[in-house]
PDB file of N, CA and C in Angstrom:
ATOM      1  N   SER A   1      86.457  88.026  14.310  1.00 65.00           N
ATOM      2  CA  SER A   1      87.453  88.322  15.655  1.00 65.00           C
ATOM      3  C   SER A   1      87.662  88.201  17.073  1.00 65.00           C
ATOM      4  N   LEU A   2      88.605  87.182  17.061  1.00 69.00           N
ATOM      5  CA  LEU A   2      88.225  87.190  18.560  1.00 69.00           C
ATOM      6  C   LEU A   2      87.693  87.818  19.829  1.00 69.00           C
ATOM      7  N   VAL A   3      87.698  89.077  19.876  1.00 70.00           N
ATOM      8  CA  VAL A   3      87.219  89.933  20.153  1.00 70.00           C
ATOM      9  C   VAL A   3      85.464  90.006  20.285  1.00 70.00           C
ATOM     10  N   VAL A   4      84.809  90.179  19.136  1.00 77.00           N
ATOM     11  CA  VAL A   4      83.948  90.615  18.562  1.00 77.00           C
ATOM     12  C   VAL A   4      82.681  88.832  19.321  1.00 77.00           C
ATOM     13  N   GLU A   5      83.568  87.575  18.801  1.00 82.00           N
ATOM     14  CA  GLU A   5      83.012  86.565  19.490  1.00 82.00           C
ATOM     15  C   GLU A   5      83.654  86.131  21.147  1.00 82.00           C
ATOM     16  N   SER A   6      84.509  86.623  21.731  1.00 82.00           N
ATOM     17  CA  SER A   6      84.344  86.543  23.015  1.00 82.00           C
ATOM     18  C   SER A   6      83.719  87.427  24.007  1.00 82.00           C
ATOM     19  N   TYR A   7      83.281  89.369  23.658  1.00 79.00           N
ATOM     20  CA  TYR A   7      82.233  89.073  24.059  1.00 79.00           C
ATOM     21  C   TYR A   7      80.928  90.406  23.670  1.00 79.00           C
ATOM     22  N   GLY A   8      80.868  89.012  22.717  1.00 83.00           N
ATOM     23  CA  GLY A   8      79.409  88.759  21.783  1.00 83.00           C
ATOM     24  C   GLY A   8      79.337  90.382  21.604  1.00 83.00           C
ATOM     25  N   ILE A   9      80.311  91.966  20.494  1.00 80.00           N
ATOM     26  CA  ILE A   9      79.530  92.465  20.852  1.00 80.00           C
ATOM     27  C   ILE A   9      79.343  92.345  18.670  1.00 80.00           C
ATOM     28  N   ASP A  10      78.350  93.575  18.799  1.00 83.00           N
ATOM     29  CA  ASP A  10      77.380  93.672  17.502  1.00 83.00           C
ATOM     30  C   ASP A  10      78.434  94.096  16.253  1.00 83.00           C
ATOM     31  N   GLU A  11      78.511  93.117  15.324  1.00 81.00           N
ATOM     32  CA  GLU A  11      79.263  93.713  14.305  1.00 81.00           C
ATOM     33  C   GLU A  11      78.309  94.833  13.291  1.00 81.00           C
ATOM     34  N   ASN A  12      77.602  95.249  13.861  1.00 79.00           N
ATOM     35  CA  ASN A  12      77.312  96.970  12.990  1.00 79.00           C
ATOM     36  C   ASN A  12      77.266  98.109  13.964  1.00 79.00           C
ATOM     37  N   ASN A  13      77.841  97.500  14.864  1.00 79.00           N
ATOM     38  CA  ASN A  13      78.293  99.162  15.797  1.00 79.00           C
ATOM     39  C   ASN A  13      79.419  98.983  15.437  1.00 79.00           C
ATOM     40  N   LEU A  14      80.414  98.300  14.764  1.00 81.00           N
ATOM     41  CA  LEU A  14      81.924  98.602  13.850  1.00 81.00           C
ATOM     42  C   LEU A  14      82.020  99.107  12.506  1.00 81.00           C
ATOM     43  N   VAL A  15      83.337  99.811  12.631  1.00 82.00           N
ATOM     44  CA  VAL A  15      83.028 101.100  10.851  1.00 82.00           C
ATOM     45  C   VAL A  15      83.578  99.190   9.992  1.00 82.00           C
ATOM     46  N   PRO A  16      83.199  99.723   8.861  1.00 83.00           N
ATOM     47  CA  PRO A  16      83.706  99.217   7.467  1.00 83.00           C
ATOM     48  C   PRO A  16      84.846  99.681   7.368  1.00 83.00           C
ATOM     49  N   ASP A  17      85.946  98.498   7.258  1.00 82.00           N
ATOM     50  CA  ASP A  17      87.197  99.169   6.262  1.00 82.00           C
ATOM     51  C   ASP A  17      86.568  99.505   4.601  1.00 82.00           C
ATOM     52  N   PRO A  18      87.149 100.906   4.949  1.00 81.00           N
ATOM     53  CA  PRO A  18      86.461 101.258   3.179  1.00 81.00           C
ATOM     54  C   PRO A  18      86.958 100.372   1.541  1.00 81.00           C
ATOM     55  N   VAL A  19      86.420  99.952   1.423  1.00 84.00           N
ATOM     56  CA  VAL A  19      86.384  98.741  -0.458  1.00 84.00           C
ATOM     57  C   VAL A  19      87.457  99.672  -0.943  1.00 84.00           C
ATOM     58  N   GLU A  20      86.829 101.692  -1.249  1.00 83.00           N
ATOM     59  CA  GLU A  20      87.397 103.051  -2.111  1.00 83.00           C
ATOM     60  C   GLU A  20      88.808 102.779  -0.693  1.00 83.00           C
ATOM     61  N   LEU A  21      89.214 102.846  -0.513  1.00 80.00           N
ATOM     62  CA  LEU A  21      90.687 102.874   0.212  1.00 80.00           C
ATOM     63  C   LEU A  21      90.861 101.823  -0.047  1.00 80.00           C
ATOM     64  N   GLY A  22      90.681 100.740  -0.097  1.00 81.00           N
ATOM     65  CA  GLY A  22      91.734  99.336  -0.497  1.00 81.00           C
ATOM     66  C   GLY A  22      91.564  97.803   0.739  1.00 81.00           C
ATOM     67  N   GLY A  23      90.385  98.601   1.528  1.00 82.00           N
ATOM     68  CA  GLY A  23      89.448  97.683   2.466  1.00 82.00           C
ATOM     69  C   GLY A  23      88.971  96.519   2.307  1.00 82.00           C
ATOM     70  N   ASP A  24      88.856  95.820   2.637  1.00 83.00           N
ATOM     71  CA  ASP A  24      87.628  94.805   2.467  1.00 83.00           C
ATOM     72  C   ASP A  24      85.916  95.416   3.016  1.00 83.00           C
ATOM     73  N   GLY A  25      86.168  96.193   2.997  1.00 83.00           N
ATOM     74  CA  GLY A  25      84.271  96.381   3.142  1.00 83.00           C
ATOM     75  C   GLY A  25      83.986  95.483   4.962  1.00 83.00           C
ATOM     76  N   GLN A  26      84.541  94.305   5.024  1.00 82.00           N
ATOM     77  CA  GLN A  26      83.892  94.266   6.532  1.00 82.00           C
ATOM     78  C   GLN A  26      84.833  94.570   7.837  1.00 82.00           C
ATOM     79  N   PRO A  27      84.047  94.901   8.832  1.00 81.00           N
ATOM     80  CA  PRO A  27      84.167  95.545  10.382  1.00 81.00           C
ATOM     81  C   PRO A  27      85.829  94.936  10.723  1.00 81.00           C
ATOM     82  N   GLY A  28      86.280  96.151  10.673  1.00 76.00           N
ATOM     83  CA  GLY A  28      87.486  96.378  10.976  1.00 76.00           C
ATOM     84  C   GLY A  28      88.729  96.297  10.201  1.00 76.00           C
ATOM     85  N   PHE A  29      89.625  97.041  10.178  1.00 78.00           N
ATOM     86  CA  PHE A  29      90.763  98.020   9.527  1.00 78.00           C
ATOM     87  C   PHE A  29      91.619  96.643   9.036  1.00 78.00           C
ATOM     88  N   ASN A  30      91.594  95.442   8.396  1.00 75.00           N
ATOM     89  CA  ASN A  30      92.733  94.576   8.478  1.00 75.00           C
ATOM     90  C   ASN A  30      93.539  94.530   6.972  1.00 75.00           C
ATOM     91  N   CYS A  31      92.981  95.246   6.343  1.00 74.00           N
ATOM     92  CA  CYS A  31      93.789  95.169   4.723  1.00 74.00           C
ATOM     93  C   CYS A  31      95.235  95.397   4.915  1.00 74.00           C
ATOM     94  N   PRO A  32      96.063  94.528   4.357  1.00 73.00           N
ATOM     95  CA  PRO A  32      97.906  94.544   3.814  1.00 73.00           C
ATOM     96  C   PRO A  32      98.695  95.489   3.684  1.00 73.00           C
ATOM     97  N   ASN A  33      98.090  96.106   2.643  1.00 74.00           N
ATOM     98  CA  ASN A  33      98.557  97.286   2.494  1.00 74.00           C
ATOM     99  C   ASN A  33      98.110  99.282   2.782  1.00 74.00           C
ATOM    100  N   CYS A  34      97.419  98.877   3.206  1.00 76.00           N
ATOM    101  CA  CYS A  34      96.644 100.804   3.373  1.00 76.00           C
ATOM    102  C   CYS A  34      97.436 100.942   4.770  1.00 76.00           C
ATOM    103  N   LYS A  35      97.245 100.998   5.353  1.00 79.00           N
ATOM    104  CA  LYS A  35      98.170 101.309   6.595  1.00 79.00           C
ATOM    105  C   LYS A  35      97.229 101.157   7.779  1.00 79.00           C
ATOM    106  N   ALA A  36      96.513 100.285   7.934  1.00 78.00           N
ATOM    107  CA  ALA A  36      95.461  99.627   9.041  1.00 78.00           C
ATOM    108  C   ALA A  36      95.422 100.753  10.146  1.00 78.00           C
ATOM    109  N   ARG A  37      96.789  99.833  10.598  1.00 81.00           N
ATOM    110  CA  ARG A  37      96.483 100.108  11.876  1.00 81.00           C
ATOM    111  C   ARG A  37      96.456 101.462  12.262  1.00 81.00           C
ATOM    112  N   GLU A  38      97.057 102.452  11.474  1.00 85.00           N
ATOM    113  CA  GLU A  38      97.061 103.737  11.305  1.00 85.00           C
ATOM    114  C   GLU A  38      95.256 104.615  11.160  1.00 85.00           C
ATOM    115  N   ARG A  39      94.748 102.993  10.297  1.00 84.00           N
ATOM    116  CA  ARG A  39      93.313 104.440   9.819  1.00 84.00           C
ATOM    117  C   ARG A  39      92.609 103.579  10.673  1.00 84.00           C
ATOM    118  N   VAL A  40      93.049 103.200  12.157  1.00 84.00           N
ATOM    119  CA  VAL A  40      91.647 102.921  12.748  1.00 84.00           C
ATOM    120  C   VAL A  40      91.867 104.612  13.742  1.00 84.00           C
ATOM    121  N   PHE A  41      93.025 105.241  14.053  1.00 87.00           N
ATOM    122  CA  PHE A  41      93.156 106.339  14.372  1.00 87.00           C
ATOM    123  C   PHE A  41      92.427 107.849  14.040  1.00 87.00           C
ATOM    124  N   ASN A  42      92.696 107.287  12.334  1.00 85.00           N
ATOM    125  CA  ASN A  42      92.277 108.195  11.563  1.00 85.00           C
ATOM    126  C   ASN A  42      90.400 108.369  11.402  1.00 85.00           C
ATOM    127  N   ASN A  43      89.831 107.216  11.830  1.00 83.00           N
ATOM    128  CA  ASN A  43      88.376 107.188  11.409  1.00 83.00           C
ATOM    129  C   ASN A  43      88.051 107.544  13.042  1.00 83.00           C
ATOM    130  N   MET A  44      88.941 107.371  14.201  1.00 84.00           N
ATOM    131  CA  MET A  44      88.079 108.103  15.731  1.00 84.00           C
ATOM    132  C   MET A  44      88.192 110.001  15.503  1.00 84.00           C
ATOM    133  N   ARG A  45      86.292 110.276  15.159  1.00 81.00           N
ATOM    134  CA  ARG A  45      85.961 111.743  15.839  1.00 81.00           C
ATOM    135  C   ARG A  45      85.504 112.074  16.678  1.00 81.00           C
ATOM    136  N   ARG A  46      85.858 112.223  17.710  1.00 79.00           N
ATOM    137  CA  ARG A  46      84.681 112.894  19.154  1.00 79.00           C
ATOM    138  C   ARG A  46      83.566 113.079  18.286  1.00 79.00           C
ATOM    139  N   THR A  47      83.400 114.108  17.528  1.00 80.00           N
ATOM    140  CA  THR A  47      81.992 114.452  17.100  1.00 80.00           C
ATOM    141  C   THR A  47      81.625 113.983  15.939  1.00 80.00           C
ATOM    142  N   HIS A  48      81.121 113.352  15.351  1.00 77.00           N
ATOM    143  CA  HIS A  48      80.478 113.038  13.705  1.00 77.00           C
ATOM    144  C   HIS A  48      78.979 112.630  13.026  1.00 77.00           C
ATOM    145  N   ASP A  49      78.760 112.613  11.848  1.00 80.00           N
ATOM    146  CA  ASP A  49      77.432 112.173  12.150  1.00 80.00           C
ATOM    147  C   ASP A  49      77.064 110.915  11.051  1.00 80.00           C
ATOM    148  N   ASP A  50      78.215 110.416  10.133  1.00 78.00           N
ATOM    149  CA  ASP A  50      78.312 109.701  10.218  1.00 78.00           C
ATOM    150  C   ASP A  50      78.622 108.194  10.389  1.00 78.00           C
ATOM    151  N   PRO A  51      78.104 107.689  11.227  1.00 73.00           N
ATOM    152  CA  PRO A  51      78.944 105.995  11.911  1.00 73.00           C
ATOM    153  C   PRO A  51      79.153 105.264  11.051  1.00 73.00           C
ATOM    154  N   SER A  52      78.879 105.511   9.974  1.00 73.00           N
ATOM    155  CA  SER A  52      79.678 104.198   9.046  1.00 73.00           C
ATOM    156  C   SER A  52      80.278 104.487   8.361  1.00 73.00           C
ATOM    157  N   GLN A  53      81.396 105.859   8.572  1.00 76.00           N
ATOM    158  CA  GLN A  53      82.576 106.233   8.536  1.00 76.00           C
ATOM    159  C   GLN A  53      84.035 106.561   9.580  1.00 76.00           C
ATOM    160  N   TYR A  54      83.033 106.769  10.668  1.00 75.00           N
ATOM    161  CA  TYR A  54      83.651 107.829  12.132  1.00 75.00           C
ATOM    162  C   TYR A  54      83.221 106.467  13.194  1.00 75.00           C
ATOM    163  N   CYS A  55      83.525 106.354  13.875  1.00 76.00           N
ATOM    164  CA  CYS A  55      83.950 106.525  15.228  1.00 76.00           C
ATOM    165  C   CYS A  55      84.100 106.684  17.069  1.00 76.00           C
ATOM    166  N   ASN A  56      83.239 106.962  18.053  1.00 79.00           N
ATOM    167  CA  ASN A  56      83.950 107.629  18.821  1.00 79.00           C
ATOM    168  C   ASN A  56      85.244 106.657  19.331  1.00 79.00           C
ATOM    169  N   VAL A  57      85.227 105.283  19.629  1.00 81.00           N
ATOM    170  CA  VAL A  57      85.995 104.155  20.252  1.00 81.00           C
ATOM    171  C   VAL A  57      86.303 103.726  19.319  1.00 81.00           C
ATOM    172  N   ALA A  58      87.337 102.583  19.312  1.00 82.00           N
ATOM    173  CA  ALA A  58      88.262 101.470  19.079  1.00 82.00           C
ATOM    174  C   ALA A  58      88.396 100.977  19.368  1.00 82.00           C
ATOM    175  N   LEU A  59      88.909  99.533  19.145  1.00 80.00           N
ATOM    176  CA  LEU A  59      90.022  98.576  19.744  1.00 80.00           C
ATOM    177  C   LEU A  59      90.791  98.855  19.114  1.00 80.00           C
ATOM    178  N   ALA A  60      91.957  98.830  19.880  1.00 84.00           N
ATOM    179  CA  ALA A  60      93.735  98.824  19.148  1.00 84.00           C
ATOM    180  C   ALA A  60      94.596  98.508  19.758  1.00 84.00           C
ATOM    181  N   SER A  61      96.125  98.242  19.928  1.00 85.00           N
ATOM    182  CA  SER A  61      97.030  98.119  19.438  1.00 85.00           C
ATOM    183  C   SER A  61      97.462  99.479  20.979  1.00 85.00           C
ATOM    184  N   GLN A  62      97.418  99.231  22.298  1.00 88.00           N
ATOM    185  CA  GLN A  62      98.598 100.474  22.999  1.00 88.00           C
ATOM    186  C   GLN A  62      99.931 100.501  22.124  1.00 88.00           C
ATOM    187  N   GLU A  63     100.313  99.600  21.964  1.00 88.00           N
ATOM    188  CA  GLU A  63     101.294 100.020  21.000  1.00 88.00           C
ATOM    189  C   GLU A  63     101.678 101.137  19.518  1.00 88.00           C
ATOM    190  N   ASP A  64      99.920 100.662  19.517  1.00 89.00           N
ATOM    191  CA  ASP A  64     100.291 101.134  18.208  1.00 89.00           C
ATOM    192  C   ASP A  64      99.757 102.505  18.774  1.00 89.00           C
ATOM    193  N   LEU A  65      99.417 102.789  19.151  1.00 92.00           N
ATOM    194  CA  LEU A  65      98.897 104.482  19.332  1.00 92.00           C
ATOM    195  C   LEU A  65     100.197 105.276  20.682  1.00 92.00           C
ATOM    196  N   ASP A  66     100.729 103.874  21.074  1.00 93.00           N
ATOM    197  CA  ASP A  66     102.369 104.732  21.179  1.00 93.00           C
ATOM    198  C   ASP A  66     103.430 105.322  20.924  1.00 93.00           C
ATOM    199  N   ILE A  67     103.296 104.760  19.747  1.00 93.00           N
ATOM    200  CA  ILE A  67     104.065 104.664  18.075  1.00 93.00           C
ATOM    201  C   ILE A  67     103.813 106.471  17.771  1.00 93.00           C
ATOM    202  N   MET A  68     102.622 106.136  17.174  1.00 93.00           N
ATOM    203  CA  MET A  68     101.839 108.071  17.058  1.00 93.00           C
ATOM    204  C   MET A  68     101.545 108.961  18.015  1.00 93.00           C
ATOM    205  N   HIS A  69     101.984 108.862  19.023  1.00 94.00           N
ATOM    206  CA  HIS A  69     102.212 109.473  20.200  1.00 94.00           C
ATOM    207  C   HIS A  69     103.412 109.823  20.079  1.00 94.00           C
ATOM    208  N   ARG A  70     104.508 108.581  19.986  1.00 95.00           N
ATOM    209  CA  ARG A  70     106.011 109.540  19.275  1.00 95.00           C
ATOM    210  C   ARG A  70     106.425 110.143  18.270  1.00 95.00           C
ATOM    211  N   TYR A  71     104.728 110.460  17.687  1.00 95.00           N
ATOM    212  CA  TYR A  71     105.205 110.456  16.303  1.00 95.00           C
ATOM    213  C   TYR A  71     104.431 112.315  16.466  1.00 95.00           C
ATOM    214  N   GLY A  72     103.402 112.369  17.590  1.00 96.00           N
ATOM    215  CA  GLY A  72     103.254 113.550  17.695  1.00 96.00           C
ATOM    216  C   GLY A  72     101.369 112.808  16.990  1.00 96.00           C
ATOM    217  N   ASN A  73     101.730 112.440  16.815  1.00 93.00           N
ATOM    218  CA  ASN A  73     100.193 111.957  15.890  1.00 93.00           C
ATOM    219  C   ASN A  73      99.235 111.570  16.269  1.00 93.00           C
ATOM    220  N   HIS A  74      97.673 111.709  16.473  1.00 92.00           N
ATOM    221  CA  HIS A  74      96.460 111.624  17.231  1.00 92.00           C
ATOM    222  C   HIS A  74      96.997 111.820  19.507  1.00 92.00           C
ATOM    223  N   CYS A  75      97.414 112.905  19.252  1.00 91.00           N
ATOM    224  CA  CYS A  75      97.931 113.051  20.498  1.00 91.00           C
ATOM    225  C   CYS A  75      96.274 113.366  21.955  1.00 91.00           C
ATOM    226  N   ASP A  76      95.279 113.672  21.157  1.00 91.00           N
ATOM    227  CA  ASP A  76      94.079 113.854  21.451  1.00 91.00           C
ATOM    228  C   ASP A  76      93.448 112.243  21.966  1.00 91.00           C
ATOM    229  N   LYS A  77      93.876 111.568  21.691  1.00 91.00           N
ATOM    230  CA  LYS A  77      93.426 109.866  21.386  1.00 91.00           C
ATOM    231  C   LYS A  77      93.970 109.386  22.902  1.00 91.00           C
ATOM    232  N   MET A  78      93.235 108.537  23.717  1.00 90.00           N
ATOM    233  CA  MET A  78      94.447 108.000  24.857  1.00 90.00           C
ATOM    234  C   MET A  78      93.635 106.272  25.404  1.00 90.00           C
ATOM    235  N   LYS A  79      94.132 105.893  25.642  1.00 89.00           N
ATOM    236  CA  LYS A  79      93.326 104.287  26.714  1.00 89.00           C
ATOM    237  C   LYS A  79      92.609 104.971  27.118  1.00 89.00           C
ATOM    238  N   VAL A  80      91.441 103.939  27.567  1.00 87.00           N
ATOM    239  CA  VAL A  80      91.207 103.718  28.099  1.00 87.00           C
ATOM    240  C   VAL A  80      90.194 102.113  28.915  1.00 87.00           C
ATOM    241  N   GLY A  81      90.784 102.150  29.806  1.00 84.00           N
ATOM    242  CA  GLY A  81      90.470 100.970  30.477  1.00 84.00           C
ATOM    243  C   GLY A  81      91.744 100.312  30.661  1.00 84.00           C
ATOM    244  N   GLU A  82      91.498  98.832  30.500  1.00 83.00           N
ATOM    245  CA  GLU A  82      92.744  97.416  30.197  1.00 83.00           C
ATOM    246  C   GLU A  82      92.510  96.623  28.370  1.00 83.00           C
ATOM    247  N   SER A  83      93.263  96.176  28.410  1.00 76.00           N
ATOM    248  CA  SER A  83      93.503  95.206  27.479  1.00 76.00           C
ATOM    249  C   SER A  83      92.419  94.498  27.446  1.00 76.00           C
ATOM    250  N   LEU A  84      91.797  94.203  26.794  1.00 72.00           N
ATOM    251  CA  LEU A  84      90.934  92.912  26.126  1.00 72.00           C
ATOM    252  C   LEU A  84      91.315  91.561  26.405  1.00 72.00           C
ATOM    253  N   THR A  85      92.472  91.167  25.074  1.00 69.00           N
ATOM    254  CA  THR A  85      93.191  90.695  24.784  1.00 69.00           C
ATOM    255  C   THR A  85      95.365  91.111  24.592  1.00 69.00           C
ATOM    256  N   TYR A  86      95.730  89.861  24.205  1.00 68.00           N
ATOM    257  CA  TYR A  86      97.312  90.162  23.476  1.00 68.00           C
ATOM    258  C   TYR A  86      97.021  89.045  22.523  1.00 68.00           C
ATOM    259  N   ILE A  87      97.612  89.292  21.973  1.00 66.00           N
ATOM    260  CA  ILE A  87      98.342  88.750  20.960  1.00 66.00           C
ATOM    261  C   ILE A  87      99.816  88.505  21.181  1.00 66.00           C
ATOM    262  N   SER A  88     100.488  87.545  20.498  1.00 65.00           N
ATOM    263  CA  SER A  88     102.197  87.499  20.758  1.00 65.00           C
ATOM    264  C   SER A  88     102.402  86.949  19.066  1.00 65.00           C
ATOM    265  N   TYR A  89     103.555  87.200  19.452  1.00 63.00           N
ATOM    266  CA  TYR A  89     104.543  86.514  17.975  1.00 63.00           C
ATOM    267  C   TYR A  89     105.633  86.353  18.076  1.00 63.00           C
ATOM    268  N   GLY A  90     105.770  84.825  17.392  1.00 64.00           N
ATOM    269  CA  GLY A  90     107.549  84.516  16.952  1.00 64.00           C
ATOM    270  C   GLY A  90     107.882  84.979  16.361  1.00 64.00           C
ATOM    271  N   ILE A  91     109.516  85.377  16.424  1.00 61.00           N
ATOM    272  CA  ILE A  91     109.599  85.704  14.851  1.00 61.00           C
ATOM    273  C   ILE A  91     111.661  84.937  14.768  1.00 61.00           C
ATOM    274  N   PRO A  92     111.333  83.984  14.283  1.00 61.00           N
ATOM    275  CA  PRO A  92     112.555  83.677  13.509  1.00 61.00           C
ATOM    276  C   PRO A  92     113.860  84.158  13.094  1.00 61.00           C
ATOM    277  N   ILE A  93     114.692  83.890  13.524  1.00 63.00           N
ATOM    278  CA  ILE A  93     115.912  84.832  13.804  1.00 63.00           C
ATOM    279  C   ILE A  93     117.070  84.094  12.726  1.00 63.00           C
ATOM    280  N   HIS A  94     117.124  83.186  13.191  1.00 58.00           N
ATOM    281  CA  HIS A  94     117.753  81.469  13.288  1.00 58.00           C
ATOM    282  C   HIS A  94     117.604  80.413  13.038  1.00 58.00           C
ATOM    283  N   ASP A  95     117.884  80.144  11.615  1.00 60.00           N
ATOM    284  CA  ASP A  95     117.632  78.283  11.028  1.00 60.00           C
ATOM    285  C   ASP A  95     117.881  77.182  11.960  1.00 60.00           C
ATOM    286  N   GLY A  96     119.300  77.968  12.380  1.00 64.00           N
ATOM    287  CA  GLY A  96     120.284  76.220  12.858  1.00 64.00           C
ATOM    288  C   GLY A  96     119.216  76.480  13.515  1.00 64.00           C
ATOM    289  N   GLU A  97     120.067  75.299  15.352  1.00 63.00           N
ATOM    290  CA  GLU A  97     119.757  74.616  15.921  1.00 63.00           C
ATOM    291  C   GLU A  97     120.802  75.392  16.878  1.00 63.00           C
ATOM    292  N   TYR A  98     120.073  74.881  18.644  1.00 58.00           N
ATOM    293  CA  TYR A  98     121.068  75.388  19.474  1.00 58.00           C
ATOM    294  C   TYR A  98     119.857  74.622  20.756  1.00 58.00           C
ATOM    295  N   ALA A  99     121.754  73.557  21.292  1.00 61.00           N
ATOM    296  CA  ALA A  99     120.866  72.688  22.361  1.00 61.00           C
ATOM    297  C   ALA A  99     120.905  73.114  22.803  1.00 61.00           C
ATOM    298  N   ASP A 100     120.741  74.358  23.564  1.00 59.00           N
ATOM    299  CA  ASP A 100     120.828  74.399  24.837  1.00 59.00           C
ATOM    300  C   ASP A 100     118.820  74.900  24.287  1.00 59.00           C
ATOM    301  N   ALA A 101     118.316  75.038  23.244  1.00 56.00           N
ATOM    302  CA  ALA A 101     117.051  75.124  23.416  1.00 56.00           C
ATOM    303  C   ALA A 101     116.135  74.451  23.208  1.00 56.00           C
TER     304      ALA A 101
END
């Protein structure tokens, strides 16, 4: 990923997405049908003895954490530091053309 490459992060320090839960077994949670955006928070534990399954820290979007907090979930987790990167997507809402665009 962009962050891993840009910051020289060793992928061995990243928890793999569990195949038995629909993941691909690769570092990071990105499976399309398994609530991957929530899974990253589910796999964060302050104390654990299985680094292959749990982590203490995660790279996640602030927006995802805000949504979790809004619904009373993962309130024991918080943002530390500034964002490493931003991803923006455009969403087309009309297939017509506008003279002013």
